[in-house]
Tab-separated table of C-alpha atoms in Angstrom:
chain	number	residue	atom	x	y	z
K	1	LYS	CA	48.851	101.600	118.450
K	2	ALA	CA	50.389	102.302	114.882
K	3	VAL	CA	52.597	99.637	115.266
K	4	SER	CA	50.005	97.017	115.971
K	5	ALA	CA	47.759	97.985	112.889
K	6	MET	CA	50.760	97.563	110.990
K	7	ARG	CA	51.490	94.376	112.579
K	8	ARG	CA	48.239	93.036	112.248
K	9	ALA	CA	48.093	94.175	107.998
K	10	ALA	CA	52.014	92.785	107.870
K	11	ASP	CA	50.689	89.344	109.324
K	12	TRP	CA	47.503	89.580	106.720
K	13	LEU	CA	49.572	90.069	103.855
K	14	ASP	CA	52.104	86.887	105.128
K	15	ARG	CA	48.989	84.222	105.047
K	16	HIS	CA	47.916	85.730	102.169
K	17	ALA	CA	50.867	85.976	99.496
K	18	SER	CA	52.953	82.579	98.132
K	19	GLU	CA	54.357	81.084	95.366
K	20	ARG	CA	51.762	81.282	92.930
K	21	LEU	CA	52.103	81.935	89.200
K	22	THR	CA	55.620	81.909	89.284
K	23	PHE	CA	56.302	81.895	85.604
K	24	VAL	CA	55.660	86.201	85.970
K	25	MET	CA	58.861	85.798	88.620
K	26	ALA	CA	60.963	84.678	85.683
K	27	GLN	CA	62.890	86.616	83.494
K	28	PRO	CA	61.786	88.621	80.996
K	29	PHE	CA	58.183	89.530	83.268
K	30	VAL	CA	60.292	90.459	86.103
K	31	SER	CA	62.188	93.007	84.014
K	32	LEU	CA	58.518	94.362	83.070
K	33	LEU	CA	57.327	94.522	86.336
K	34	ARG	CA	60.781	96.948	87.064
K	35	PHE	CA	60.242	99.085	84.349
K	36	VAL	CA	56.503	99.128	85.579
K	37	CYS	CA	58.222	100.458	88.836
K	38	LEU	CA	60.616	102.711	87.141
K	39	LEU	CA	57.742	104.719	85.585
K	40	CYS	CA	55.865	105.086	87.240
K	41	GLY	CA	57.972	106.844	89.162
K	42	ALA	CA	59.028	108.448	86.713
K	43	LEU	CA	55.225	109.751	86.247
K	44	MET	CA	54.392	110.958	89.883
K	45	PRO	CA	55.860	114.158	90.102
K	46	MET	CA	53.733	114.708	86.766
K	47	LEU	CA	50.802	114.028	88.052
K	48	GLU	CA	50.795	115.909	91.738
K	49	VAL	CA	48.671	118.474	89.336
K	50	VAL	CA	45.680	116.081	90.028
K	51	PRO	CA	45.276	115.371	94.277
K	52	PHE	CA	45.183	112.051	95.258
K	53	SER	CA	46.630	110.449	91.556
K	54	SER	CA	49.894	110.085	92.101
K	55	SER	CA	49.109	108.042	95.287
K	56	ILE	CA	47.247	105.227	93.067
K	57	LEU	CA	50.665	104.843	91.179
K	58	GLY	CA	52.455	104.774	94.791
K	59	VAL	CA	50.229	101.682	95.879
K	60	ALA	CA	50.856	100.127	92.562
K	61	VAL	CA	54.544	100.228	92.828
K	62	ALA	CA	54.386	98.711	96.497
K	63	LEU	CA	52.332	95.792	95.683
K	64	LEU	CA	54.326	95.425	92.358
K	65	ALA	CA	57.477	95.299	95.104
K	66	PHE	CA	55.318	93.413	97.501
K	67	ALA	CA	55.083	90.834	94.605
K	68	MET	CA	58.323	90.641	93.319
K	69	LEU	CA	59.570	89.772	97.117
K	70	THR	CA	56.871	86.810	97.445
K	71	HIS	CA	57.302	86.303	94.249
K	72	ASP	CA	53.475	85.710	94.209
K	73	GLY	CA	52.745	86.377	90.193
K	74	LEU	CA	49.089	86.613	91.297
K	75	ILE	CA	49.444	90.011	92.650
K	76	ALA	CA	51.577	91.535	90.612
K	77	VAL	CA	49.066	90.750	87.529
K	78	LEU	CA	46.170	91.821	89.578
K	79	THR	CA	48.169	95.057	90.139
K	80	LEU	CA	48.949	95.292	86.320
K	81	ALA	CA	45.028	94.711	85.460
K	82	ALA	CA	44.156	97.703	87.818
K	83	LEU	CA	46.755	99.942	86.485
K	84	ALA	CA	45.647	99.268	83.166
K	85	CYS	CA	42.101	100.111	83.621
K	86	ALA	CA	43.762	103.285	85.393
K	87	ALA	CA	45.184	104.283	82.652
K	88	ALA	CA	42.390	103.457	80.176
K	89	ALA	CA	39.919	105.082	82.005
K	90	LEU	CA	42.591	108.248	82.127
K	91	MET	CA	43.140	108.453	78.130
K	92	VAL	CA	38.822	108.018	78.113
K	93	GLY	CA	38.700	111.016	80.762
K	94	LEU	CA	36.671	109.516	83.596
K	95	ILE	CA	38.922	109.869	86.279
């Protein structure tokens, strides 16, 4: 059951991922994406105090890795925007 559910998710991702916004997948932007992944990984242990907050960063890292693997700049930009919104909400105190 688990493999079949994962297969459906992987098939959906394969159908919807394509080379969009390819300039985001070139230097220096790809270095920024790598740095964001590194920063998210470094922040995860500190966010373990708040339940499930590190899971948000884990999803972001997974999406950025997927974007880099498929050269899909749109997914990368949307993920960075979502991270920026989450960081802004955390700074304001909404989360």
